[in-house]
Structures are given as structure tokens and as C-alpha cells.
């Protein structure tokens, strides 16, 4: 399988960075299930209601492999939540993530490429194949 060029994002990775940026503005760090809900909300009605019944959540293995890969690439930084917080809420500790400056830069470049691609699609649709 060919390797991707550095800085090229898969759709899931772009979605994670986008959701992570939104979640960071409201609550600082974010965690995996919070990203899964944000991705489902974005794919659903966009209300942000947290009602994920209509849209399937991203598979656990898929999401956490992507989060780990992105942390290894320097797009995200991660740390474990303080044990006291988890104990106080009676749940396991969460791995917390933040989008790094490099992650924000790569996401901005990805958005620019996608916007350029979207602008070219109508033009490409008008081109007739040779011999047609």
C-alpha cells in the first residue's frame, strides 16, 4: 500500500481536527467519545443536540487508531485526565487531546485544497472527453 504524503489528511482525520478545534473552544481538551459524538452530529442534522440515534458513531477501533496516528504525527497532543476527576465522577480516566499548532496548520491547508477542488468541479464537469 502506498504511503500518504505528509500533510495529506484522510476525511476522518480532517473531521477529527475540525471537531477537535470546535470542542477546544468550548471546553479546552477533548476526549474520544466526545469527538465521536461531534462527528455524528456533524454528519446528522447539525443541531449539536448530542442525539446520535440517527447517525452511527465512528467505530471505536477506527477512531482511536486515527487519534493515536495523529498524535504520533504531531497533529494532536494527548495526556491522561487526573485520576481524581474520574474517581469523583465514578468512571474510568479519559485520554484527553488537543489540536496542536501543526494540526491547525494542516487542517487549514486541507480546507484550502478542498475549497479549490470544489471550485474546479463545475469547470471539469463541462469538459468533454476526447472523441465524444
C-alpha atoms as a PDB file:
ATOM      1  CA  UNK A   1       0.000   0.000   0.000  1.00  0.00           C
ATOM      2  CA  UNK A   2       1.476   3.397  -0.939  1.00  0.00           C
ATOM      3  CA  UNK A   3       2.221   5.829   1.837  1.00  0.00           C
ATOM      4  CA  UNK A   4       0.464   9.157   2.042  1.00  0.00           C
ATOM      5  CA  UNK A   5       2.338  12.386   1.542  1.00  0.00           C
ATOM      6  CA  UNK A   6       2.975  14.330   4.760  1.00  0.00           C
ATOM      7  CA  UNK A   7       0.208  16.800   5.497  1.00  0.00           C
ATOM      8  CA  UNK A   8      -2.441  14.906   3.498  1.00  0.00           C
ATOM      9  CA  UNK A   9      -5.469  14.141   5.651  1.00  0.00           C
ATOM     10  CA  UNK A  10      -7.971  11.325   5.355  1.00  0.00           C
ATOM     11  CA  UNK A  11     -11.588  12.512   5.639  1.00  0.00           C
ATOM     12  CA  UNK A  12     -11.831  11.048   9.164  1.00  0.00           C
ATOM     13  CA  UNK A  13      -8.664  12.880  10.241  1.00  0.00           C
ATOM     14  CA  UNK A  14      -9.950  16.185   8.851  1.00  0.00           C
ATOM     15  CA  UNK A  15     -13.215  15.575  10.698  1.00  0.00           C
ATOM     16  CA  UNK A  16     -11.367  14.852  13.945  1.00  0.00           C
ATOM     17  CA  UNK A  17      -9.288  18.032  13.645  1.00  0.00           C
ATOM     18  CA  UNK A  18     -12.366  20.081  12.769  1.00  0.00           C
ATOM     19  CA  UNK A  19     -14.389  18.649  15.666  1.00  0.00           C
ATOM     20  CA  UNK A  20     -11.393  18.975  17.984  1.00  0.00           C
ATOM     21  CA  UNK A  21     -10.971  22.658  17.154  1.00  0.00           C
ATOM     22  CA  UNK A  22     -14.665  23.265  17.916  1.00  0.00           C
ATOM     23  CA  UNK A  23     -14.540  21.254  21.156  1.00  0.00           C
ATOM     24  CA  UNK A  24     -11.355  23.038  22.288  1.00  0.00           C
ATOM     25  CA  UNK A  25     -13.031  26.434  22.024  1.00  0.00           C
ATOM     26  CA  UNK A  26     -15.793  25.352  24.394  1.00  0.00           C
ATOM     27  CA  UNK A  27     -14.027  23.089  26.853  1.00  0.00           C
ATOM     28  CA  UNK A  28     -10.275  23.004  26.372  1.00  0.00           C
ATOM     29  CA  UNK A  29      -9.193  19.400  25.865  1.00  0.00           C
ATOM     30  CA  UNK A  30     -11.470  16.795  24.315  1.00  0.00           C
ATOM     31  CA  UNK A  31     -11.725  13.010  24.528  1.00  0.00           C
ATOM     32  CA  UNK A  32     -12.504  10.226  22.062  1.00  0.00           C
ATOM     33  CA  UNK A  33     -16.212   9.716  22.718  1.00  0.00           C
ATOM     34  CA  UNK A  34     -16.774  13.479  22.619  1.00  0.00           C
ATOM     35  CA  UNK A  35     -15.174  13.557  19.161  1.00  0.00           C
ATOM     36  CA  UNK A  36     -17.309  10.584  18.053  1.00  0.00           C
ATOM     37  CA  UNK A  37     -20.464  12.433  19.127  1.00  0.00           C
ATOM     38  CA  UNK A  38     -19.324  15.632  17.391  1.00  0.00           C
ATOM     39  CA  UNK A  39     -18.606  13.694  14.172  1.00  0.00           C
ATOM     40  CA  UNK A  40     -22.030  12.018  14.340  1.00  0.00           C
ATOM     41  CA  UNK A  41     -23.740  15.364  14.957  1.00  0.00           C
ATOM     42  CA  UNK A  42     -21.903  16.912  12.001  1.00  0.00           C
ATOM     43  CA  UNK A  43     -22.976  14.018   9.761  1.00  0.00           C
ATOM     44  CA  UNK A  44     -26.552  14.157  11.081  1.00  0.00           C
ATOM     45  CA  UNK A  45     -28.834  17.144  11.394  1.00  0.00           C
ATOM     46  CA  UNK A  46     -26.094  19.528  12.530  1.00  0.00           C
ATOM     47  CA  UNK A  47     -28.065  20.576  15.592  1.00  0.00           C
ATOM     48  CA  UNK A  48     -25.325  19.561  18.007  1.00  0.00           C
ATOM     49  CA  UNK A  49     -28.022  18.053  20.190  1.00  0.00           C
ATOM     50  CA  UNK A  50     -25.944  15.003  21.006  1.00  0.00           C
ATOM     51  CA  UNK A  51     -28.760  12.766  19.728  1.00  0.00           C
ATOM     52  CA  UNK A  52     -26.724  10.196  17.865  1.00  0.00           C
ATOM     53  CA  UNK A  53     -29.597   7.776  17.346  1.00  0.00           C
ATOM     54  CA  UNK A  54     -29.989   8.817  13.718  1.00  0.00           C
ATOM     55  CA  UNK A  55     -26.311   8.716  12.811  1.00  0.00           C
ATOM     56  CA  UNK A  56     -23.920   5.904  13.672  1.00  0.00           C
ATOM     57  CA  UNK A  57     -20.887   6.751  15.765  1.00  0.00           C
ATOM     58  CA  UNK A  58     -17.449   6.174  14.265  1.00  0.00           C
ATOM     59  CA  UNK A  59     -16.235   2.690  15.178  1.00  0.00           C
ATOM     60  CA  UNK A  60     -14.165   2.570  18.373  1.00  0.00           C
ATOM     61  CA  UNK A  61     -11.113   0.976  16.749  1.00  0.00           C
ATOM     62  CA  UNK A  62     -11.188   3.290  13.750  1.00  0.00           C
ATOM     63  CA  UNK A  63     -11.432   6.437  15.860  1.00  0.00           C
ATOM     64  CA  UNK A  64      -8.786   5.555  18.436  1.00  0.00           C
ATOM     65  CA  UNK A  65      -6.323   4.318  15.803  1.00  0.00           C
ATOM     66  CA  UNK A  66      -6.745   7.633  13.983  1.00  0.00           C
ATOM     67  CA  UNK A  67      -6.301   9.610  17.227  1.00  0.00           C
ATOM     68  CA  UNK A  68      -3.110   7.681  18.028  1.00  0.00           C
ATOM     69  CA  UNK A  69      -1.742   8.092  14.495  1.00  0.00           C
ATOM     70  CA  UNK A  70      -2.483  11.830  14.573  1.00  0.00           C
ATOM     71  CA  UNK A  71      -0.759  12.194  17.947  1.00  0.00           C
ATOM     72  CA  UNK A  72       2.279  10.345  16.535  1.00  0.00           C
ATOM     73  CA  UNK A  73       2.317  12.787  13.589  1.00  0.00           C
ATOM     74  CA  UNK A  74       2.234  15.795  15.924  1.00  0.00           C
ATOM     75  CA  UNK A  75      -1.254  16.913  14.850  1.00  0.00           C
ATOM     76  CA  UNK A  76      -2.650  16.231  18.328  1.00  0.00           C
ATOM     77  CA  UNK A  77      -1.133  16.131  21.781  1.00  0.00           C
ATOM     78  CA  UNK A  78      -2.549  13.833  24.418  1.00  0.00           C
ATOM     79  CA  UNK A  79      -2.437  13.293  28.151  1.00  0.00           C
ATOM     80  CA  UNK A  80      -4.346  11.323  30.749  1.00  0.00           C
ATOM     81  CA  UNK A  81      -7.024  13.016  32.794  1.00  0.00           C
ATOM     82  CA  UNK A  82      -6.294  13.484  36.513  1.00  0.00           C
ATOM     83  CA  UNK A  83      -7.388  10.358  38.433  1.00  0.00           C
ATOM     84  CA  UNK A  84      -9.302  12.439  40.992  1.00  0.00           C
ATOM     85  CA  UNK A  85     -11.653  13.770  38.317  1.00  0.00           C
ATOM     86  CA  UNK A  86     -12.524  10.312  37.007  1.00  0.00           C
ATOM     87  CA  UNK A  87     -12.887   8.877  40.515  1.00  0.00           C
ATOM     88  CA  UNK A  88     -15.120  11.777  41.534  1.00  0.00           C
ATOM     89  CA  UNK A  89     -17.404  11.027  38.585  1.00  0.00           C
ATOM     90  CA  UNK A  90     -17.223   7.252  39.104  1.00  0.00           C
ATOM     91  CA  UNK A  91     -15.811   6.388  35.672  1.00  0.00           C
ATOM     92  CA  UNK A  92     -12.508   5.364  34.055  1.00  0.00           C
ATOM     93  CA  UNK A  93      -9.917   8.009  33.227  1.00  0.00           C
ATOM     94  CA  UNK A  94     -10.108   9.634  29.810  1.00  0.00           C
ATOM     95  CA  UNK A  95      -7.268  10.238  27.410  1.00  0.00           C
ATOM     96  CA  UNK A  96      -7.524  13.964  26.626  1.00  0.00           C
ATOM     97  CA  UNK A  97      -6.484  15.500  23.313  1.00  0.00           C
ATOM     98  CA  UNK A  98      -5.697  18.981  21.994  1.00  0.00           C
ATOM     99  CA  UNK A  99      -5.113  20.075  18.409  1.00  0.00           C
ATOM    100  CA  UNK A 100      -1.533  21.337  18.081  1.00  0.00           C
ATOM    101  CA  UNK A 101      -0.446  24.373  16.067  1.00  0.00           C
ATOM    102  CA  UNK A 102       0.801  21.952  13.398  1.00  0.00           C
ATOM    103  CA  UNK A 103      -2.601  20.237  13.382  1.00  0.00           C
ATOM    104  CA  UNK A 104      -4.357  23.575  12.896  1.00  0.00           C
ATOM    105  CA  UNK A 105      -1.970  24.461  10.050  1.00  0.00           C
ATOM    106  CA  UNK A 106      -2.509  21.121   8.293  1.00  0.00           C
ATOM    107  CA  UNK A 107      -6.296  21.485   8.694  1.00  0.00           C
ATOM    108  CA  UNK A 108      -6.204  24.999   7.196  1.00  0.00           C
ATOM    109  CA  UNK A 109      -4.189  23.708   4.217  1.00  0.00           C
ATOM    110  CA  UNK A 110      -6.630  20.810   3.803  1.00  0.00           C
ATOM    111  CA  UNK A 111      -9.593  23.197   3.798  1.00  0.00           C
ATOM    112  CA  UNK A 112      -7.906  25.390   1.166  1.00  0.00           C
ATOM    113  CA  UNK A 113      -7.281  22.382  -1.087  1.00  0.00           C
ATOM    114  CA  UNK A 114     -10.880  21.190  -0.657  1.00  0.00           C
ATOM    115  CA  UNK A 115     -12.227  24.668  -1.481  1.00  0.00           C
ATOM    116  CA  UNK A 116     -10.058  24.813  -4.604  1.00  0.00           C
ATOM    117  CA  UNK A 117     -11.198  21.337  -5.625  1.00  0.00           C
ATOM    118  CA  UNK A 118     -14.856  22.295  -5.120  1.00  0.00           C
ATOM    119  CA  UNK A 119     -14.373  25.402  -7.262  1.00  0.00           C
ATOM    120  CA  UNK A 120     -12.866  23.324 -10.084  1.00  0.00           C
ATOM    121  CA  UNK A 121     -15.553  20.618 -10.163  1.00  0.00           C
ATOM    122  CA  UNK A 122     -18.125  22.653 -12.156  1.00  0.00           C
ATOM    123  CA  UNK A 123     -15.437  23.534 -14.699  1.00  0.00           C
ATOM    124  CA  UNK A 124     -14.292  19.919 -15.002  1.00  0.00           C
ATOM    125  CA  UNK A 125     -17.895  18.767 -15.497  1.00  0.00           C
ATOM    126  CA  UNK A 126     -18.147  20.936 -18.635  1.00  0.00           C
ATOM    127  CA  UNK A 127     -15.074  19.407 -20.293  1.00  0.00           C
ATOM    128  CA  UNK A 128     -15.996  16.839 -22.924  1.00  0.00           C
ATOM    129  CA  UNK A 129     -13.854  13.718 -23.236  1.00  0.00           C
ATOM    130  CA  UNK A 130     -11.712  13.404 -26.364  1.00  0.00           C
ATOM    131  CA  UNK A 131     -13.596  11.558 -29.092  1.00  0.00           C
ATOM    132  CA  UNK A 132     -17.003  12.148 -27.530  1.00  0.00           C
END
